[in-house]
């Protein structure tokens, strides 16, 4: 079968790479793809925009595409699934109504409250004065969030009242575009974050391995928030007992509440969790798609063919599938970013050393790259994900770092402490 993957990041490179490991996959087409997907065997890039629904649909129907897998949140929030399904195509990814769980933090908060899902205390505002007054009444630290999609950057953890007020002003003044029509102000939860990506067919929901992302740009988890600077799986803090609690208090109530609202949600439901020092679990956010860079550490450990799991979700028979099989050991990925990210950064820098790195045993998932006349160049803030696998975390992390040291491009930056919590 032919599968079309929507998106151009490291997550989409990982999805294409994993799908191609299944014998029933004849070809993967990436829209628009990147320099990594351009050079994968039996994979091709198609130069269409992710919001060109008519163009994507026309290509899929004319070229015998059996399945469309949507990577990023923006086309899901715009209704790509609804459109392609209306053209008779099979799509993995929730419909527009379901994608609101990521596209609007206020909507997601209301759903959590309705479903009785444990989450941070919060309030939603449409203008700055009331939001600032609330911040003053609550005190600090406090979290200020743009309501809509802001590429992982619309969350400010304020440690002073002035910082919170500045964040409120910048969101309402349009720093994150239409994402800032509403502001969500919520209590600051303390603990460790864990990403639980779960597959669902709208009736059954099954978690993948728990992962831990490193969101801050700086070592020691300092500095600005990013889309993610590295990750590892399976996160040891998410014990089997904790995962059982997440299943019954978070995942199942969320799907039941979506169904009660008449939303047929098929795809990934990703719960961003905060695990308090006492083991208490609260939901920070829900996302409607595979996490990035979590996908780059989860898929290398997946034993069950990915396409079988995806088809079971799309065809609503996930409950009949055997338990998901995993390889033993651990995976870690380190993100190589452009100098200046998450602020301004250069593009078009020449990348070298990927072949040497892959010869050393790592898998390099490309993100912000493109092929320019057979020359691989940078084309984004997060450029590469260098993934190591090992019998233990120290082995997986050491492999990732030995691989990334073989790669160069001008201004390349990466954190030197990915996985620091599991190396203690």
Short mmCIF file of C-alpha atoms in Angstrom, two decimals:
data_model
loop_
_atom_site.label_atom_id
_atom_site.label_comp_id
_atom_site.label_asym_id
_atom_site.label_seq_id
_atom_site.Cartn_x
_atom_site.Cartn_y
_atom_site.Cartn_z
CA UNK A 1 0.00 0.00 0.00
CA UNK A 2 0.99 3.65 -0.46
CA UNK A 3 0.92 5.99 2.53
CA UNK A 4 1.01 9.79 2.45
CA UNK A 5 2.58 11.51 5.49
CA UNK A 6 1.76 15.18 6.07
CA UNK A 7 4.52 17.38 7.56
CA UNK A 8 8.20 18.26 7.26
CA UNK A 9 9.77 17.73 10.70
CA UNK A 10 11.77 15.12 12.56
CA UNK A 11 8.53 13.48 13.64
CA UNK A 12 7.48 12.96 10.02
CA UNK A 13 10.90 11.57 9.07
CA UNK A 14 10.53 9.09 11.97
CA UNK A 15 6.98 8.16 10.89
CA UNK A 16 8.05 7.56 7.28
CA UNK A 17 11.11 5.56 8.44
CA UNK A 18 8.99 3.37 10.71
CA UNK A 19 6.17 2.83 8.21
CA UNK A 20 8.68 1.70 5.57
CA UNK A 21 9.78 -1.13 7.87
CA UNK A 22 6.41 -2.86 7.26
CA UNK A 23 6.48 -5.24 4.25
CA UNK A 24 2.99 -4.15 3.14
CA UNK A 25 4.17 -0.55 2.60
CA UNK A 26 5.14 -0.10 -1.03
CA UNK A 27 5.86 3.64 -0.86
CA UNK A 28 5.64 6.66 1.46
CA UNK A 29 4.99 10.14 0.06
CA UNK A 30 5.81 13.09 2.36
CA UNK A 31 4.07 16.46 1.97
CA UNK A 32 6.25 18.49 1.84
CA UNK A 33 8.90 16.36 3.61
CA UNK A 34 12.51 17.41 4.23
CA UNK A 35 16.09 16.50 3.27
CA UNK A 36 15.87 13.27 5.24
CA UNK A 37 12.65 11.97 3.71
CA UNK A 38 13.99 12.95 0.25
CA UNK A 39 16.75 10.34 0.59
CA UNK A 40 14.82 7.51 2.29
CA UNK A 41 14.47 4.47 0.06
CA UNK A 42 10.90 4.06 -1.34
CA UNK A 43 10.04 7.54 -0.08
CA UNK A 44 9.45 10.71 -2.08
CA UNK A 45 8.68 14.31 -1.24
CA UNK A 46 5.74 16.12 -2.78
CA UNK A 47 6.06 19.90 -2.89
CA UNK A 48 2.59 20.87 -1.66
CA UNK A 49 1.64 23.01 1.35
CA UNK A 50 0.15 21.14 4.32
CA UNK A 51 -2.99 23.31 4.00
CA UNK A 52 -3.48 22.58 0.27
CA UNK A 53 -6.23 20.08 1.05
CA UNK A 54 -7.53 19.95 -2.54
CA UNK A 55 -4.05 19.35 -3.98
CA UNK A 56 -3.26 16.65 -1.42
CA UNK A 57 -6.60 14.95 -2.04
CA UNK A 58 -6.21 15.07 -5.82
CA UNK A 59 -2.70 13.55 -5.65
CA UNK A 60 -3.81 10.80 -3.22
CA UNK A 61 -6.83 9.81 -5.33
CA UNK A 62 -4.94 9.87 -8.64
CA UNK A 63 -1.96 7.91 -7.29
CA UNK A 64 -3.64 5.11 -5.34
CA UNK A 65 -2.78 6.32 -1.83
CA UNK A 66 -4.51 4.05 0.72
CA UNK A 67 -3.84 5.99 3.92
CA UNK A 68 -2.97 9.55 5.00
CA UNK A 69 -1.09 10.04 8.29
CA UNK A 70 -1.14 13.64 9.56
CA UNK A 71 1.91 14.75 11.56
CA UNK A 72 1.46 18.40 12.66
CA UNK A 73 -1.34 20.00 14.63
CA UNK A 74 -2.04 22.97 12.30
CA UNK A 75 -3.63 21.02 9.39
CA UNK A 76 -5.61 18.91 11.92
CA UNK A 77 -6.95 22.09 13.56
CA UNK A 78 -7.84 23.41 10.09
CA UNK A 79 -9.90 20.29 9.31
CA UNK A 80 -7.68 18.27 6.94
CA UNK A 81 -9.15 15.00 8.23
CA UNK A 82 -12.74 16.11 7.63
CA UNK A 83 -11.86 17.27 4.09
CA UNK A 84 -9.92 14.17 3.04
CA UNK A 85 -12.53 11.83 4.55
CA UNK A 86 -15.22 13.66 2.56
CA UNK A 87 -13.20 12.72 -0.57
CA UNK A 88 -13.24 9.04 0.44
CA UNK A 89 -9.70 8.85 1.84
CA UNK A 90 -8.65 7.00 5.01
CA UNK A 91 -6.98 9.38 7.49
CA UNK A 92 -5.11 8.87 10.77
CA UNK A 93 -5.64 12.01 12.83
CA UNK A 94 -8.68 13.51 14.59
CA UNK A 95 -11.37 15.56 12.90
CA UNK A 96 -11.40 19.35 13.39
CA UNK A 97 -13.80 19.14 16.34
CA UNK A 98 -11.45 16.75 18.14
CA UNK A 99 -8.31 18.74 17.28
CA UNK A 100 -9.70 21.59 19.41
CA UNK A 101 -8.22 19.67 22.35
CA UNK A 102 -4.88 21.16 21.26
CA UNK A 103 -6.03 24.15 19.21
CA UNK A 104 -7.73 25.78 22.21
CA UNK A 105 -6.34 25.47 25.74
CA UNK A 106 -9.56 26.98 27.08
CA UNK A 107 -11.65 24.33 25.28
CA UNK A 108 -9.36 21.56 26.57
CA UNK A 109 -9.58 22.95 30.13
CA UNK A 110 -13.38 22.89 29.97
CA UNK A 111 -13.32 19.30 28.69
CA UNK A 112 -10.99 18.23 31.53
CA UNK A 113 -13.24 19.84 34.10
CA UNK A 114 -16.32 18.19 32.57
CA UNK A 115 -14.59 14.78 32.50
CA UNK A 116 -13.20 15.09 36.04
CA UNK A 117 -9.61 14.82 34.78
CA UNK A 118 -7.05 16.13 37.31
CA UNK A 119 -5.51 19.39 36.05
CA UNK A 120 -4.13 22.71 37.28
CA UNK A 121 -6.58 25.33 38.57
CA UNK A 122 -7.06 27.90 35.80
CA UNK A 123 -9.08 30.85 34.52
CA UNK A 124 -9.64 32.11 30.96
CA UNK A 125 -9.58 35.80 29.97
CA UNK A 126 -10.44 37.88 26.91
CA UNK A 127 -8.76 41.10 28.04
CA UNK A 128 -5.61 42.08 29.90
CA UNK A 129 -6.94 44.01 32.93
CA UNK A 130 -8.97 41.10 34.32
CA UNK A 131 -6.11 38.66 33.65
CA UNK A 132 -3.62 40.89 35.52
CA UNK A 133 -6.04 41.33 38.40
CA UNK A 134 -6.35 37.52 38.65
CA UNK A 135 -2.54 37.13 38.63
CA UNK A 136 -2.27 39.63 41.48
CA UNK A 137 -4.91 37.75 43.48
CA UNK A 138 -3.19 34.37 42.92
CA UNK A 139 0.45 35.35 43.37
CA UNK A 140 3.51 33.81 41.76
CA UNK A 141 4.89 31.58 40.33
CA UNK A 142 2.07 31.40 37.80
CA UNK A 143 1.70 30.15 34.22
CA UNK A 144 0.41 32.34 31.37
CA UNK A 145 -0.63 30.60 28.14
CA UNK A 146 -1.79 31.79 24.72
CA UNK A 147 -5.02 29.89 24.07
CA UNK A 148 -4.29 28.69 20.53
CA UNK A 149 -1.48 27.04 18.56
CA UNK A 150 1.90 28.71 19.10
CA UNK A 151 4.38 26.00 18.02
CA UNK A 152 5.21 25.05 21.60
CA UNK A 153 6.22 28.59 22.51
CA UNK A 154 3.04 30.21 23.87
CA UNK A 155 3.59 29.18 27.51
CA UNK A 156 5.32 31.53 29.97
CA UNK A 157 6.18 30.39 33.50
CA UNK A 158 6.25 33.73 35.36
CA UNK A 159 8.29 34.05 38.56
CA UNK A 160 7.43 37.73 39.12
CA UNK A 161 4.17 39.69 38.80
CA UNK A 162 5.87 41.97 36.24
CA UNK A 163 6.86 38.96 34.11
CA UNK A 164 3.27 37.65 34.18
CA UNK A 165 1.86 41.07 33.23
CA UNK A 166 4.35 41.43 30.36
CA UNK A 167 3.38 37.97 29.11
CA UNK A 168 -0.33 38.85 29.23
CA UNK A 169 0.29 42.08 27.28
CA UNK A 170 2.46 40.41 24.65
CA UNK A 171 -0.10 37.65 24.04
CA UNK A 172 -3.02 40.09 23.71
CA UNK A 173 -0.89 42.39 21.52
CA UNK A 174 -0.53 39.56 19.00
CA UNK A 175 2.91 38.06 19.61
CA UNK A 176 1.39 34.63 18.84
CA UNK A 177 -1.13 35.87 16.26
CA UNK A 178 -4.70 34.57 16.60
CA UNK A 179 -3.44 32.11 19.27
CA UNK A 180 -3.62 35.10 21.61
CA UNK A 181 -7.34 35.93 21.37
CA UNK A 182 -7.77 34.32 24.79
CA UNK A 183 -5.30 33.96 27.66
CA UNK A 184 -5.34 31.04 30.10
CA UNK A 185 -3.77 31.74 33.51
CA UNK A 186 -3.14 28.69 35.65
CA UNK A 187 -1.40 27.58 38.80
CA UNK A 188 2.23 26.57 38.45
CA UNK A 189 2.61 22.84 39.05
CA UNK A 190 5.91 21.54 40.39
CA UNK A 191 7.41 18.17 39.47
CA UNK A 192 8.57 16.24 36.42
CA UNK A 193 6.84 16.38 33.04
CA UNK A 194 6.01 13.16 31.21
CA UNK A 195 4.56 12.77 27.72
CA UNK A 196 2.06 9.96 27.27
CA UNK A 197 1.13 9.47 23.61
CA UNK A 198 -1.84 7.14 23.25
CA UNK A 199 -3.40 5.53 20.18
CA UNK A 200 -7.17 5.63 20.02
CA UNK A 201 -9.96 4.53 17.66
CA UNK A 202 -12.50 6.60 19.60
CA UNK A 203 -13.61 3.63 21.71
CA UNK A 204 -10.38 2.03 22.98
CA UNK A 205 -7.27 3.97 24.01
CA UNK A 206 -3.81 2.45 24.42
CA UNK A 207 -0.71 4.31 25.57
CA UNK A 208 2.65 4.07 23.85
CA UNK A 209 5.84 4.13 25.96
CA UNK A 210 6.00 7.18 28.25
CA UNK A 211 8.70 9.68 27.25
CA UNK A 212 10.32 12.72 28.83
CA UNK A 213 11.04 15.80 26.74
CA UNK A 214 13.51 18.63 27.52
CA UNK A 215 11.69 21.82 26.55
CA UNK A 216 14.09 24.55 27.67
CA UNK A 217 16.90 25.77 25.41
CA UNK A 218 19.54 25.79 28.14
CA UNK A 219 21.30 23.13 30.17
CA UNK A 220 19.81 22.39 33.58
CA UNK A 221 16.37 23.10 32.04
CA UNK A 222 16.96 26.87 31.92
CA UNK A 223 16.16 29.58 29.40
CA UNK A 224 13.34 29.91 26.88
CA UNK A 225 10.82 27.23 25.99
CA UNK A 226 11.36 25.49 22.65
CA UNK A 227 9.59 22.82 20.63
CA UNK A 228 11.85 20.33 22.48
CA UNK A 229 15.64 19.90 22.66
CA UNK A 230 15.78 16.16 23.30
CA UNK A 231 13.89 13.25 24.80
CA UNK A 232 14.21 9.75 26.16
CA UNK A 233 11.94 6.73 26.61
CA UNK A 234 10.63 4.84 28.50
CA UNK A 235 10.54 7.50 31.26
CA UNK A 236 11.30 5.64 34.54
CA UNK A 237 9.15 8.02 36.60
CA UNK A 238 6.07 6.68 34.76
CA UNK A 239 5.96 3.35 36.60
CA UNK A 240 3.46 0.63 35.59
CA UNK A 241 1.33 1.65 38.60
CA UNK A 242 1.36 5.31 37.51
CA UNK A 243 0.53 4.37 33.91
CA UNK A 244 -2.45 2.32 35.13
CA UNK A 245 -3.69 5.43 36.99
CA UNK A 246 -3.18 7.59 33.88
CA UNK A 247 -5.25 5.08 31.88
CA UNK A 248 -8.25 5.26 34.25
CA UNK A 249 -8.09 8.92 35.39
CA UNK A 250 -6.89 10.66 32.22
CA UNK A 251 -7.04 8.69 28.95
CA UNK A 252 -10.34 6.81 29.31
CA UNK A 253 -12.29 9.80 30.74
CA UNK A 254 -10.99 12.04 27.92
CA UNK A 255 -12.14 9.68 25.17
CA UNK A 256 -15.48 9.08 26.92
CA UNK A 257 -16.07 12.84 27.21
CA UNK A 258 -15.18 13.42 23.54
CA UNK A 259 -17.59 10.64 22.56
CA UNK A 260 -20.32 12.13 24.78
CA UNK A 261 -19.84 15.40 22.88
CA UNK A 262 -20.42 13.52 19.60
CA UNK A 263 -16.75 13.68 18.54
CA UNK A 264 -15.40 10.56 16.82
CA UNK A 265 -11.72 10.92 17.80
CA UNK A 266 -9.32 8.58 15.96
CA UNK A 267 -5.58 9.16 16.05
CA UNK A 268 -3.16 10.16 18.79
CA UNK A 269 -4.24 11.70 22.06
CA UNK A 270 -1.11 13.03 23.74
CA UNK A 271 -1.34 13.91 27.43
CA UNK A 272 1.36 16.21 28.79
CA UNK A 273 1.49 15.28 32.48
CA UNK A 274 3.08 16.77 35.59
CA UNK A 275 4.13 14.19 38.16
CA UNK A 276 4.40 15.88 41.58
CA UNK A 277 7.11 14.78 44.05
CA UNK A 278 4.38 12.90 46.01
CA UNK A 279 3.33 10.97 42.85
CA UNK A 280 0.19 13.04 42.20
CA UNK A 281 -0.60 13.28 38.46
CA UNK A 282 -2.15 16.30 36.71
CA UNK A 283 -2.65 17.08 33.02
CA UNK A 284 -0.79 20.18 31.80
CA UNK A 285 -2.16 19.96 28.26
CA UNK A 286 -3.53 17.66 25.59
CA UNK A 287 -2.18 17.48 22.05
CA UNK A 288 -3.90 15.94 19.05
CA UNK A 289 -0.84 14.42 17.32
CA UNK A 290 2.45 12.58 17.76
CA UNK A 291 4.91 14.52 19.95
CA UNK A 292 8.14 15.92 18.55
CA UNK A 293 10.83 14.89 19.63
CA UNK A 294 9.12 12.10 21.65
CA UNK A 295 8.17 10.19 18.47
CA UNK A 296 11.88 9.96 17.63
CA UNK A 297 12.53 7.88 20.79
CA UNK A 298 9.24 5.94 20.94
CA UNK A 299 9.13 4.57 17.37
CA UNK A 300 12.66 3.06 17.40
CA UNK A 301 11.54 0.90 20.37
CA UNK A 302 8.21 -0.15 18.78
CA UNK A 303 8.10 -3.83 17.77
CA UNK A 304 4.47 -4.04 16.54
CA UNK A 305 4.29 -2.72 12.94
CA UNK A 306 3.16 0.91 13.11
CA UNK A 307 0.89 0.57 10.07
CA UNK A 308 -1.08 -2.24 11.79
CA UNK A 309 -1.74 -0.02 14.82
CA UNK A 310 -2.72 2.95 12.64
CA UNK A 311 -5.12 0.87 10.52
CA UNK A 312 -6.68 -0.59 13.70
CA UNK A 313 -7.39 2.97 14.89
CA UNK A 314 -8.78 4.18 11.55
CA UNK A 315 -10.95 1.05 11.17
CA UNK A 316 -12.07 1.20 14.83
CA UNK A 317 -10.78 -2.23 15.88
CA UNK A 318 -8.00 -1.26 18.27
CA UNK A 319 -9.72 -3.24 21.05
CA UNK A 320 -9.20 -6.48 19.07
CA UNK A 321 -5.44 -5.95 18.66
CA UNK A 322 -2.96 -7.92 20.80
CA UNK A 323 -0.93 -5.90 23.35
CA UNK A 324 1.58 -3.51 21.75
CA UNK A 325 5.04 -5.16 21.63
CA UNK A 326 8.19 -3.22 22.53
CA UNK A 327 11.90 -3.84 22.13
CA UNK A 328 13.85 -4.00 25.41
CA UNK A 329 16.20 -1.17 26.39
CA UNK A 330 16.07 2.59 26.10
CA UNK A 331 16.24 5.34 23.47
CA UNK A 332 17.48 8.92 23.69
CA UNK A 333 17.51 11.71 21.12
CA UNK A 334 19.49 14.96 21.11
CA UNK A 335 18.32 17.89 18.97
CA UNK A 336 20.89 19.82 16.93
CA UNK A 337 19.50 23.35 16.56
CA UNK A 338 20.45 26.42 14.54
CA UNK A 339 22.38 29.08 16.48
CA UNK A 340 19.93 31.66 17.85
CA UNK A 341 16.94 29.28 18.10
CA UNK A 342 14.25 29.71 19.50
CA UNK A 343 14.86 33.33 18.40
CA UNK A 344 16.19 34.41 14.98
CA UNK A 345 18.51 31.99 13.21
CA UNK A 346 20.20 31.57 9.82
CA UNK A 347 19.07 29.09 7.16
CA UNK A 348 21.01 27.54 4.30
CA UNK A 349 24.03 26.35 6.33
CA UNK A 350 25.74 23.25 4.90
CA UNK A 351 25.42 20.09 7.07
CA UNK A 352 28.16 17.46 7.09
CA UNK A 353 28.86 14.24 8.98
CA UNK A 354 25.44 12.53 8.96
CA UNK A 355 26.73 9.43 7.11
CA UNK A 356 29.62 9.12 9.60
CA UNK A 357 27.22 9.51 12.53
CA UNK A 358 24.88 6.83 11.16
CA UNK A 359 27.87 4.52 10.62
CA UNK A 360 28.56 4.90 14.36
CA UNK A 361 25.15 3.34 15.13
CA UNK A 362 22.82 6.29 15.67
CA UNK A 363 19.68 7.06 13.65
CA UNK A 364 19.53 10.66 12.46
CA UNK A 365 16.00 11.97 11.95
CA UNK A 366 16.12 15.18 9.94
CA UNK A 367 13.83 18.07 10.85
CA UNK A 368 14.72 21.55 9.57
CA UNK A 369 16.67 20.42 6.49
CA UNK A 370 16.36 20.48 2.73
CA UNK A 371 18.30 19.10 -0.20
CA UNK A 372 19.61 21.84 -2.45
CA UNK A 373 21.25 20.37 -5.58
CA UNK A 374 22.28 17.27 -3.60
CA UNK A 375 23.70 19.47 -0.82
CA UNK A 376 22.01 19.09 2.58
CA UNK A 377 21.38 22.48 4.20
CA UNK A 378 19.63 23.82 7.29
CA UNK A 379 16.05 25.02 6.85
CA UNK A 380 14.68 25.45 10.37
CA UNK A 381 15.34 26.05 14.06
CA UNK A 382 15.47 22.42 15.12
CA UNK A 383 17.60 20.82 12.42
CA UNK A 384 18.36 17.20 13.38
CA UNK A 385 17.42 14.58 15.98
CA UNK A 386 20.29 12.21 16.72
CA UNK A 387 18.83 9.06 18.32
CA UNK A 388 20.75 6.39 20.22
CA UNK A 389 19.42 3.03 21.42
CA UNK A 390 20.97 0.90 24.13
CA UNK A 391 20.32 -1.76 26.74
CA UNK A 392 20.32 1.04 29.35
CA UNK A 393 19.92 4.83 29.47
CA UNK A 394 23.66 5.48 29.90
CA UNK A 395 24.32 3.41 26.74
CA UNK A 396 21.57 5.07 24.66
CA UNK A 397 22.57 8.59 25.76
CA UNK A 398 26.29 7.94 25.20
CA UNK A 399 25.53 6.63 21.71
CA UNK A 400 23.45 9.71 20.82
CA UNK A 401 26.22 12.05 21.99
CA UNK A 402 29.01 10.15 20.25
CA UNK A 403 26.92 10.40 17.03
CA UNK A 404 26.12 14.11 17.29
CA UNK A 405 29.82 14.96 17.76
CA UNK A 406 30.44 13.72 14.20
CA UNK A 407 27.95 16.20 12.67
CA UNK A 408 28.72 19.84 11.85
CA UNK A 409 27.06 22.95 10.49
CA UNK A 410 27.85 26.61 11.24
CA UNK A 411 26.19 27.79 14.47
CA UNK A 412 25.08 24.26 15.49
CA UNK A 413 23.90 24.12 19.10
CA UNK A 414 22.77 21.23 21.27
CA UNK A 415 22.24 20.63 24.96
CA UNK A 416 24.93 18.52 26.63
CA UNK A 417 22.66 17.24 29.43
CA UNK A 418 19.79 15.38 27.73
CA UNK A 419 18.71 12.57 30.05
CA UNK A 420 20.35 14.12 33.11
CA UNK A 421 17.54 12.86 35.36
CA UNK A 422 18.14 9.20 34.44
CA UNK A 423 21.92 9.48 34.69
CA UNK A 424 21.89 10.56 38.33
#
